[in-house]
Coordinates of C-alpha atoms and ligand atoms in Angstrom, one line a residue:
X1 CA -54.6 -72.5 -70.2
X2 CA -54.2 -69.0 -70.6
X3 CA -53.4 -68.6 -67.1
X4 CA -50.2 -70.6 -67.6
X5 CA -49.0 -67.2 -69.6
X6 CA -47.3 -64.6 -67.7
X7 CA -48.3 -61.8 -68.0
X8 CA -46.1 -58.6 -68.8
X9 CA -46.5 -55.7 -66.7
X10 CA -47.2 -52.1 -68.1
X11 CA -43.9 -50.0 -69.0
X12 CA -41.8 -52.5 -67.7
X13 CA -37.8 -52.5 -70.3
X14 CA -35.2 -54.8 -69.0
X15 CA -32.1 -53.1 -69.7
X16 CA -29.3 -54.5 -72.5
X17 CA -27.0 -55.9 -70.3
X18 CA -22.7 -54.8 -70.6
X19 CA -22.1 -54.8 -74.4
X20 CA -24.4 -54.7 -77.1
X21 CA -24.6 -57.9 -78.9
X22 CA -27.1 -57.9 -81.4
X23 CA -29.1 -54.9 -82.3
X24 CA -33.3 -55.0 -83.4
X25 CA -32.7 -52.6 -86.2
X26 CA -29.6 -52.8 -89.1
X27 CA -27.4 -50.0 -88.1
X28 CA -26.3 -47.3 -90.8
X29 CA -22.9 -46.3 -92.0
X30 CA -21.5 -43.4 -93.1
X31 CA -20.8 -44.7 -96.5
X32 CA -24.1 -45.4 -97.2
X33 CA -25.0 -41.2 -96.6
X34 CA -22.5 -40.6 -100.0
X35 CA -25.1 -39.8 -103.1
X36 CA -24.4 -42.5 -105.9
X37 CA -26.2 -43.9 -108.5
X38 CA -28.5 -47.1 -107.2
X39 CA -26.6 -50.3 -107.4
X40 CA -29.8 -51.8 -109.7
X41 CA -33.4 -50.7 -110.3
X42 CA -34.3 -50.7 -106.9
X43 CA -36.6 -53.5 -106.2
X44 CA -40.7 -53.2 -106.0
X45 CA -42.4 -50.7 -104.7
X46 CA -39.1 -48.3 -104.8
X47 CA -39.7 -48.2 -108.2
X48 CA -43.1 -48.4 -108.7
X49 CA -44.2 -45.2 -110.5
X50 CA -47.4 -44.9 -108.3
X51 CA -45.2 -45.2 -105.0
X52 CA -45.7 -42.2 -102.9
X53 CA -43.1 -41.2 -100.2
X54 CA -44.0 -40.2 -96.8
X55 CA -42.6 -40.2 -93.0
X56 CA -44.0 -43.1 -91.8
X57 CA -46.6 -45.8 -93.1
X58 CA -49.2 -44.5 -90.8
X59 CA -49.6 -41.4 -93.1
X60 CA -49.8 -43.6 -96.0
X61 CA -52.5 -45.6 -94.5
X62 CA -54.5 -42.3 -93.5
X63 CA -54.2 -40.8 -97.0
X64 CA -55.0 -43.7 -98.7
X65 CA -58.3 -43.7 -96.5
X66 CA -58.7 -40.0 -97.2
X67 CA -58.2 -40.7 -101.1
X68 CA -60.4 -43.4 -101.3
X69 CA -63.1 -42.0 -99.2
X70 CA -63.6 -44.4 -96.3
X71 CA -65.0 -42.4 -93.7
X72 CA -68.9 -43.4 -92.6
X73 CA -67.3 -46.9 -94.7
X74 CA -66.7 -50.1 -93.2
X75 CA -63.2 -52.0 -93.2
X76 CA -62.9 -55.3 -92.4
X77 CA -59.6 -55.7 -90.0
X78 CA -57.7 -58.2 -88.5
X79 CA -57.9 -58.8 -84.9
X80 CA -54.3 -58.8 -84.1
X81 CA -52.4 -55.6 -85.1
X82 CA -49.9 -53.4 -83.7
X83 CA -52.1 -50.5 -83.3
X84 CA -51.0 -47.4 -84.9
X85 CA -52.2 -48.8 -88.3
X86 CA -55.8 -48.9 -87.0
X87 CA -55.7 -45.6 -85.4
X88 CA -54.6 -44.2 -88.9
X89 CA -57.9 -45.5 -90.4
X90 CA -60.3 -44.5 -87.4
X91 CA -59.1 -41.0 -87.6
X92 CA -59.7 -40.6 -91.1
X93 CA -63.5 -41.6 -89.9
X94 CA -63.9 -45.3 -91.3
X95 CA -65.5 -48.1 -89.4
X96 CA -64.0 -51.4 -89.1
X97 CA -65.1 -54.8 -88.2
X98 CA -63.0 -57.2 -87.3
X99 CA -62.5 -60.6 -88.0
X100 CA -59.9 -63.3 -86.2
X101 CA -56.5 -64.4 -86.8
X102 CA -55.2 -67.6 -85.5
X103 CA -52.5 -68.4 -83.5
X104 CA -50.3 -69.1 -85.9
X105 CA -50.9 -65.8 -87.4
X106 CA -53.2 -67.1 -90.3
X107 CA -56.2 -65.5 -91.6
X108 CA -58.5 -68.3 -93.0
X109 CA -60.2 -66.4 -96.2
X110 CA -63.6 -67.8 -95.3
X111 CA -63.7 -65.5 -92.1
X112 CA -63.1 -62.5 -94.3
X113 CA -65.6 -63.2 -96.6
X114 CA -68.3 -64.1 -94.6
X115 CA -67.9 -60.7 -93.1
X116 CA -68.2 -58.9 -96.2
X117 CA -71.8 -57.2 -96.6
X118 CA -73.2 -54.1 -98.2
X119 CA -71.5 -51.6 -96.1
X120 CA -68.3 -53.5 -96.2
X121 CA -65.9 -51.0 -98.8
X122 CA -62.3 -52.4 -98.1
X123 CA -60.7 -55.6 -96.8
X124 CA -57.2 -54.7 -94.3
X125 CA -54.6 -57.9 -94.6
X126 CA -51.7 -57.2 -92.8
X127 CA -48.5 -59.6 -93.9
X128 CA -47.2 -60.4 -90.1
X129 CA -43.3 -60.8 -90.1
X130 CA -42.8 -61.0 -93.8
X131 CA -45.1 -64.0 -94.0
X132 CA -47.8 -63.9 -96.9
X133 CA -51.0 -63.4 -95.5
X134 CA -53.9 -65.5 -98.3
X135 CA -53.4 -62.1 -100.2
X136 CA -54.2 -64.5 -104.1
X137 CA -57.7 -65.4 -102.6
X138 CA -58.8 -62.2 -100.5
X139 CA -57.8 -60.2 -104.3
X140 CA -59.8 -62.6 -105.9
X141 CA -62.8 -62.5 -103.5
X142 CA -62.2 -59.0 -103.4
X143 CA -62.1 -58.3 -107.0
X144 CA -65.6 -60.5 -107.3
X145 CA -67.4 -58.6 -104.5
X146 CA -66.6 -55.3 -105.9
X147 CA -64.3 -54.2 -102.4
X148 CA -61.1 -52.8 -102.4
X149 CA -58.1 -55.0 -100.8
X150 CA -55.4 -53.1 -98.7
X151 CA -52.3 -54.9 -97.9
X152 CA -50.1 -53.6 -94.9
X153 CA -46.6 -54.4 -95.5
X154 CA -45.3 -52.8 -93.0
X155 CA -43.1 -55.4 -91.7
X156 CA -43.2 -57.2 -95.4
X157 CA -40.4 -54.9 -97.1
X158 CA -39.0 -57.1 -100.2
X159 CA -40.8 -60.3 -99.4
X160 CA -42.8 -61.9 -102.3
X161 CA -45.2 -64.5 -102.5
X162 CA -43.2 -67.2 -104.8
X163 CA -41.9 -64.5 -107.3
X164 CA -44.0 -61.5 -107.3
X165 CA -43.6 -58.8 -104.2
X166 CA -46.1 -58.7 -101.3
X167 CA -47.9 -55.9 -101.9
X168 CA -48.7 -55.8 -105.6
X169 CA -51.8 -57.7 -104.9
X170 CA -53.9 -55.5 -103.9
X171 CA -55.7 -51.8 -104.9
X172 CA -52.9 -50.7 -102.5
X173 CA -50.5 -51.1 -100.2
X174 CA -48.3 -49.3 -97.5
X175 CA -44.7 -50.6 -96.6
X176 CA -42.5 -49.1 -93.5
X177 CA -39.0 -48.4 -95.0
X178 CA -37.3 -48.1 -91.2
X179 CA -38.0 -51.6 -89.8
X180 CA -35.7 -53.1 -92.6
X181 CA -33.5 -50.6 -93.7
X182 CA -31.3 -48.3 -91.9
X183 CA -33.2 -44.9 -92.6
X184 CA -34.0 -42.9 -89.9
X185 CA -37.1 -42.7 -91.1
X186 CA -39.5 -43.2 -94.5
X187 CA -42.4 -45.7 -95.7
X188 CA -44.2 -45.9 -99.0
X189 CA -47.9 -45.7 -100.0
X190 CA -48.2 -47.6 -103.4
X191 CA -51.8 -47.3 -105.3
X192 CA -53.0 -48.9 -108.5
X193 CA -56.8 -48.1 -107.7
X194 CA -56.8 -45.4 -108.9
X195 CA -53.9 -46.1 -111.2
X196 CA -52.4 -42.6 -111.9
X197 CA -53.0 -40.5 -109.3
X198 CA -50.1 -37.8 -107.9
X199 CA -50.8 -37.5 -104.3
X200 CA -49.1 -34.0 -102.9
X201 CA -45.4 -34.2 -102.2
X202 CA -45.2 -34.5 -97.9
X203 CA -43.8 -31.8 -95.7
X204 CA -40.0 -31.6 -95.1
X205 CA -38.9 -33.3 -91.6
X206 CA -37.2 -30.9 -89.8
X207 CA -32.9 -31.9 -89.7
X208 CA -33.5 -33.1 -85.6
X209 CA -35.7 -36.0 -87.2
X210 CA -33.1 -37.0 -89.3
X211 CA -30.0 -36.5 -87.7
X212 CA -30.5 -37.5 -84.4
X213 CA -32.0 -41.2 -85.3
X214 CA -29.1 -41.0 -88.1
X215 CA -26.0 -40.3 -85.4
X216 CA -27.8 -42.8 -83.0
X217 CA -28.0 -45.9 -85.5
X218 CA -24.1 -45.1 -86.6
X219 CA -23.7 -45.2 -83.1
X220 CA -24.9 -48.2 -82.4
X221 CA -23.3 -49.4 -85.0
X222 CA -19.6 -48.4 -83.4
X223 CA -20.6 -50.0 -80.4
X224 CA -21.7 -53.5 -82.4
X225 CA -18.4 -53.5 -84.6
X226 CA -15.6 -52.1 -81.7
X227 CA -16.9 -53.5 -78.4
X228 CA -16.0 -51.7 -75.3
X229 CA -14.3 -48.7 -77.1
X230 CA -17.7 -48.2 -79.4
X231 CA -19.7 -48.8 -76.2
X232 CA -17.6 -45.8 -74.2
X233 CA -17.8 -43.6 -77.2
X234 CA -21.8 -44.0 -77.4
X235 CA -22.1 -43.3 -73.6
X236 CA -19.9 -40.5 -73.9
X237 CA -21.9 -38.7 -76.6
X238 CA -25.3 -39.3 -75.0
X239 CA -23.4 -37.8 -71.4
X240 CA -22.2 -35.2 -73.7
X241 CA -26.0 -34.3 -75.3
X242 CA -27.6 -34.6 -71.5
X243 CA -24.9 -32.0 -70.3
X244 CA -25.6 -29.5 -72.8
X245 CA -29.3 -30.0 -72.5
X246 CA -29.2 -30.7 -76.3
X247 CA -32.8 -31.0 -77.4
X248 CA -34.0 -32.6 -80.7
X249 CA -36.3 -29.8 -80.9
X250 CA -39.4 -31.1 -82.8
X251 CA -37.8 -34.3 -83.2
X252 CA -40.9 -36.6 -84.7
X253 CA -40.4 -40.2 -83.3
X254 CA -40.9 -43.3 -85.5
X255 CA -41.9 -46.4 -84.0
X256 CA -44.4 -44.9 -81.8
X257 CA -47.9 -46.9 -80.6
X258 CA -50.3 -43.5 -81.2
X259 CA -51.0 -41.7 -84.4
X260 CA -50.6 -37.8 -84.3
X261 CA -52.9 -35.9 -86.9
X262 CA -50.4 -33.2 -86.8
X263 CA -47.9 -34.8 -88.6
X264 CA -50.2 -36.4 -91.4
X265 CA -48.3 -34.5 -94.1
X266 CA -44.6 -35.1 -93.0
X267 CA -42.8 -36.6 -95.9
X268 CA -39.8 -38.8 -96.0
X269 CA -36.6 -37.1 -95.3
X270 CA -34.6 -36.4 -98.2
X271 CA -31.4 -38.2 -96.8
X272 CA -32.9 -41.7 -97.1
X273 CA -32.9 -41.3 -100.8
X274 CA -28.7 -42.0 -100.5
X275 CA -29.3 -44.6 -98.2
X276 CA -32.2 -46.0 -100.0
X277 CA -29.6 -45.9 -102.7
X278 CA -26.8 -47.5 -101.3
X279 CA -28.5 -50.8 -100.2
X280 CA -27.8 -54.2 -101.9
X281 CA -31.6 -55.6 -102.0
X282 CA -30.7 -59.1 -102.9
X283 CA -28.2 -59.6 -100.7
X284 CA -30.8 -58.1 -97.4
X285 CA -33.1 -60.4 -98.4
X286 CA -30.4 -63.1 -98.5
X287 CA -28.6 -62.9 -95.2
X288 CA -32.3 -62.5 -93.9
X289 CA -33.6 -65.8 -95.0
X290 CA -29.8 -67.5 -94.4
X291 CA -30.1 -66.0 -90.5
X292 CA -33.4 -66.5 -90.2
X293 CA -32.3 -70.9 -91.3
X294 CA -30.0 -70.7 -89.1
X295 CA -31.7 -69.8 -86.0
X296 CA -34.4 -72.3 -87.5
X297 CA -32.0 -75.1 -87.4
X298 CA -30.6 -74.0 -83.7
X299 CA -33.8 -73.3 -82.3
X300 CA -36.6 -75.2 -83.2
X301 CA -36.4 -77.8 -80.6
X302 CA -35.9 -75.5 -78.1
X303 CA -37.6 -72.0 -78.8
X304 CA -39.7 -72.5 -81.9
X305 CA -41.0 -69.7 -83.8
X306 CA -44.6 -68.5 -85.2
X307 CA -43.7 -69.9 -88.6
X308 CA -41.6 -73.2 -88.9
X309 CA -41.0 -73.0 -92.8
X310 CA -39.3 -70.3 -94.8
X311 CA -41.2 -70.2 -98.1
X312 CA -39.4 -69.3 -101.1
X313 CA -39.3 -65.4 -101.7
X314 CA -40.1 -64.7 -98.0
X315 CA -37.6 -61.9 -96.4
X316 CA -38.2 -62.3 -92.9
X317 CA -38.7 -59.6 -90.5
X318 CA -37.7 -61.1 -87.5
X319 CA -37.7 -64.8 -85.7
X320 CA -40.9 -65.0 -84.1
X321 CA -39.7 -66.4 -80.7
X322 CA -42.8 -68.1 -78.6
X323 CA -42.9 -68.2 -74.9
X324 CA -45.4 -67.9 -72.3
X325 CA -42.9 -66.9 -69.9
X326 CA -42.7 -63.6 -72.1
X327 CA -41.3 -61.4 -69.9
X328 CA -38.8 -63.3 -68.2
X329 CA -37.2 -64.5 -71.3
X330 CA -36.8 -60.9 -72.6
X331 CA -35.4 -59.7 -69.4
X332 CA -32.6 -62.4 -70.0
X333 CA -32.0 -61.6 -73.5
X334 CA -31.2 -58.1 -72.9
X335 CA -29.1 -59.0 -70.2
X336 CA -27.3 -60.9 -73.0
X337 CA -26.9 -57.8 -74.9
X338 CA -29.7 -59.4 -77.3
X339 CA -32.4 -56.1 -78.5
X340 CA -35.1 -58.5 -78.2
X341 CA -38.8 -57.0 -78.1
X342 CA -41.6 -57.5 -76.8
X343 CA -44.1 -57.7 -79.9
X344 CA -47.6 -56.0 -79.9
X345 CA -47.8 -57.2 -76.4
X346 CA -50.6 -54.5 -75.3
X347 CA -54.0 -54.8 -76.7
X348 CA -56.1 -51.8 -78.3
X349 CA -59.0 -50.3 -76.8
X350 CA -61.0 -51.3 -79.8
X351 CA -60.4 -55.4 -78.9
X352 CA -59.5 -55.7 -75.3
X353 CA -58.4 -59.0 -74.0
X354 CA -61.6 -61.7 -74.6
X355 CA -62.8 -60.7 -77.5
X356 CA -59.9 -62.8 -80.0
X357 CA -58.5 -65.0 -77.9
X358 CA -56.1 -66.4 -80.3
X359 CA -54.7 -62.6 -80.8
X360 CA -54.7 -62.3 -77.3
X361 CA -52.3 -65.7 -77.0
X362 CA -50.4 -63.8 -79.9
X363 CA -49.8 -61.1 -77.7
X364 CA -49.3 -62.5 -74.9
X365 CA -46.3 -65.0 -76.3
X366 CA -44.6 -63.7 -79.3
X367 CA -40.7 -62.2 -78.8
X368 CA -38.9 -60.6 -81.7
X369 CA -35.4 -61.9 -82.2
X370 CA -33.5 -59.7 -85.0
X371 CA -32.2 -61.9 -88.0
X372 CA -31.3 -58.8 -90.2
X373 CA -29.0 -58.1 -92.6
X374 CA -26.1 -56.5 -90.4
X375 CA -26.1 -59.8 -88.3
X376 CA -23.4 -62.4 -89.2
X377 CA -23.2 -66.6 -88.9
X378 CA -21.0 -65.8 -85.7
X379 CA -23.4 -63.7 -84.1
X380 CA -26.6 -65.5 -85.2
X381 CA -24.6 -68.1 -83.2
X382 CA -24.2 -65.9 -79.8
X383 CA -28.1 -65.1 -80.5
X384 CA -28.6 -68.6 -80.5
X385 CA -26.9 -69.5 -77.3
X386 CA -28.4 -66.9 -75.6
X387 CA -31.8 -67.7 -76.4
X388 CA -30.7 -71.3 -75.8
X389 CA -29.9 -70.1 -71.8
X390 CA -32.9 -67.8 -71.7
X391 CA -35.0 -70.6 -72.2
X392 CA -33.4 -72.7 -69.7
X393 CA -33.0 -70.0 -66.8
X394 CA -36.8 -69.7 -66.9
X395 CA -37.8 -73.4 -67.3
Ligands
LIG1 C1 -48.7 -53.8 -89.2 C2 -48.3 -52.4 -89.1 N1 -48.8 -51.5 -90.0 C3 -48.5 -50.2 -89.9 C4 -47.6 -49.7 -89.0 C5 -47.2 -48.3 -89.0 O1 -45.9 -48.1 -89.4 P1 -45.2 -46.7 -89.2 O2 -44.5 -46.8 -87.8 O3 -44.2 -46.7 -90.3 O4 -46.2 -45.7 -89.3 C6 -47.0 -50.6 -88.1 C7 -46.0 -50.1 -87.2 O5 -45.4 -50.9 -86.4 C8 -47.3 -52.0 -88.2 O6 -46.8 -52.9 -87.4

């Protein structure tokens, strides 16, 4: 069976095709750089008076190991991750042992706590997508067998589980601030074991990892509201910054696949305070779940996603596209001038393929379709069509 999937080769980006249709990240705009007071309390953890600010969730994830003392300890760890998020916690020395996670991205709670034994000091539960992970029985468990429960919200910024906020389950929990919002960088580290603890303010990004993913995203942005005159302008810039050899000297990458101990300290950049400010929380998590419907509704038939339902209090990340012709069907989104990606497609060294094979199915099928906040019913629609073609160009 697993044959039938196709396989995707190694470093292999289909290009976006003419113009820019739909982008995978919300673009920023300039308005949202002007200081102001926050339209409300900004929603959990933002607020949270334990939440600690740092360049990217990876150096929350290796501090909190640091903090809590995890190296020589064992961490249980699900067998489909992205990657980075691992590496954090095997740099800061702890051990892990995984356990599996089905192809629907579940975890069943039995397979955690049968995995739980003397050595075991900390459980990992990553929420995939926005989707709540069985975070009310792994605290519970948890709480009973003396371990400490991490919860990766990495891609679960401002999703809850019914009412309360993913991540407040937990002795911890790390969010990425950059997959949902339009900060160039930024993710948060949020601890209530132990409760009132000040972890040392991070290091000061240097102004080339700030501006240049700042100029890039308002960029984009021009391009996505003007068309061809937005798409000249963008081209025209990055000619501009090629001619004059213009460098982003030091410029620390987010996104990346490998942790860098070097840049463990790097706090967030003090810019995405303003933009952190500007941003209208209910309505993100609103035209989330409304795009999210509505490619639900066009698409299920035809391309359906991971997760069929949209629980109450869910703000999804993405739609969870599944295909085992993978490669192909991103290749012919792009050309549609869809940012589709190709998610976690590569294993780690730590689980090659055969050892999960539900993970590996996972990786070898899912496709992230945007459904974020900048994306409106008319475009959700030209998503739709194209995914609609895609599907049928490669049978
Ligand atoms: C599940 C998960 N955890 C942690 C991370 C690390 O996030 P960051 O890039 O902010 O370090 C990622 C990155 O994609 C992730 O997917």
């Amino acid at each position: 069976m697993e044959a039938l999937v196709e396989p995707i080769q190694e470093g292999r980006e289909s290009p976006i095709g003419r113009r820019l249709v739909a982008s995978a990240l919300p673009t920023l705009s300039p308005a949202m750089l002007v200081p102001r007071r926050p339209r409300a309390r900004p929603p959990f953890p933002l607020s949270d008076p334990s939440a600690h600010f740092v360049y990217f969730a990876r150096n929350g994830i290796y501090a909190l190991a640091r903090l809590w003392g995890l190296a020589g300890k064992e961490v249980l760890f699900p067998s489909y991750f992205h990657g980075v998020e691992l590496d954090a916690l095997l740099e800061a020395g702890a051990r892990v042992r995984f356990y599996p996670v089905d192809r629907r991205m579940q975890v069943d709670p039995r397979e955690v706590v049968q995995r739980i034994g003397k050595e075991t000091a900390a459980v990992y539960l990553i929420h995939y997508v926005g989707f709540p992970g069985p975070v009310e029985e792994l605290a519970a468990i948890c709480e009973e067998r003396g371990v400490r429960l991490i919860e990766d919200c990495a891609l679960a910024l401002l999703s809850c589980l019914g009412e309360r906020p993913l991540g407040s389950f937990g002795h911890a929990a790390v969010f990425c601030l950059y997959k949902t919002l339009p900060t160039p960088n930024g993710g948060v580290l949020v601890l209530r074991h132990p409760p009132a603890i000040r972890l040392p303010e991070g290091e000061r990004p240097n102004l080339a990892s700030t501006v240049g993913p700042m100029l890039a995203s308002m960029l984009q942005r021009l391009e996505l509201r003007t068309g061809h005159l937005g798409r000249a302008i963008r081209r025209g810039v990055r000619a501009l910054g090629a001619a004059v050899r213009w460098r982003a000297a030091g410029h620390v990458p987010t996104g990346t696949p490998s942790f860098d101990r070097s840049q463990v300290r790097l706090g967030m950049s003090p810019t995405c305070r303003s933009i952190l400010d500007a941003q209208d929380y209910a309505r993100i998590v609103e035209r989330r779940r409304r795009s999210y419907f509505h490619l639900l509704g066009r698409l299920r038939s035809v391309a359906p996603p991971v997760f069929g339902e949209l629980p109450p209090g869910v703000c999804p990340l993405f739609y969870p596209l599944q295909t085992r012709q993978k490669a192909r069907v991103l290749e012919a989104l792009r050309a549609r001038g869809i940012e589709a990606i190709d998610f976690w497609g590569r294993p780690h060294r730590q689980v090659p393929w055969g050892t999960f094979p539900d993970s590996d199915h996972l990786r070898r099928t899912i496709v992230e379709i945007p459904c974020h906040q900048d994306l409106d019913p008319p475009t959700i629609d030209r998503i739709a069509d194209a995914v609609v073609e895609a599907m049928e160009e490669v049978g």
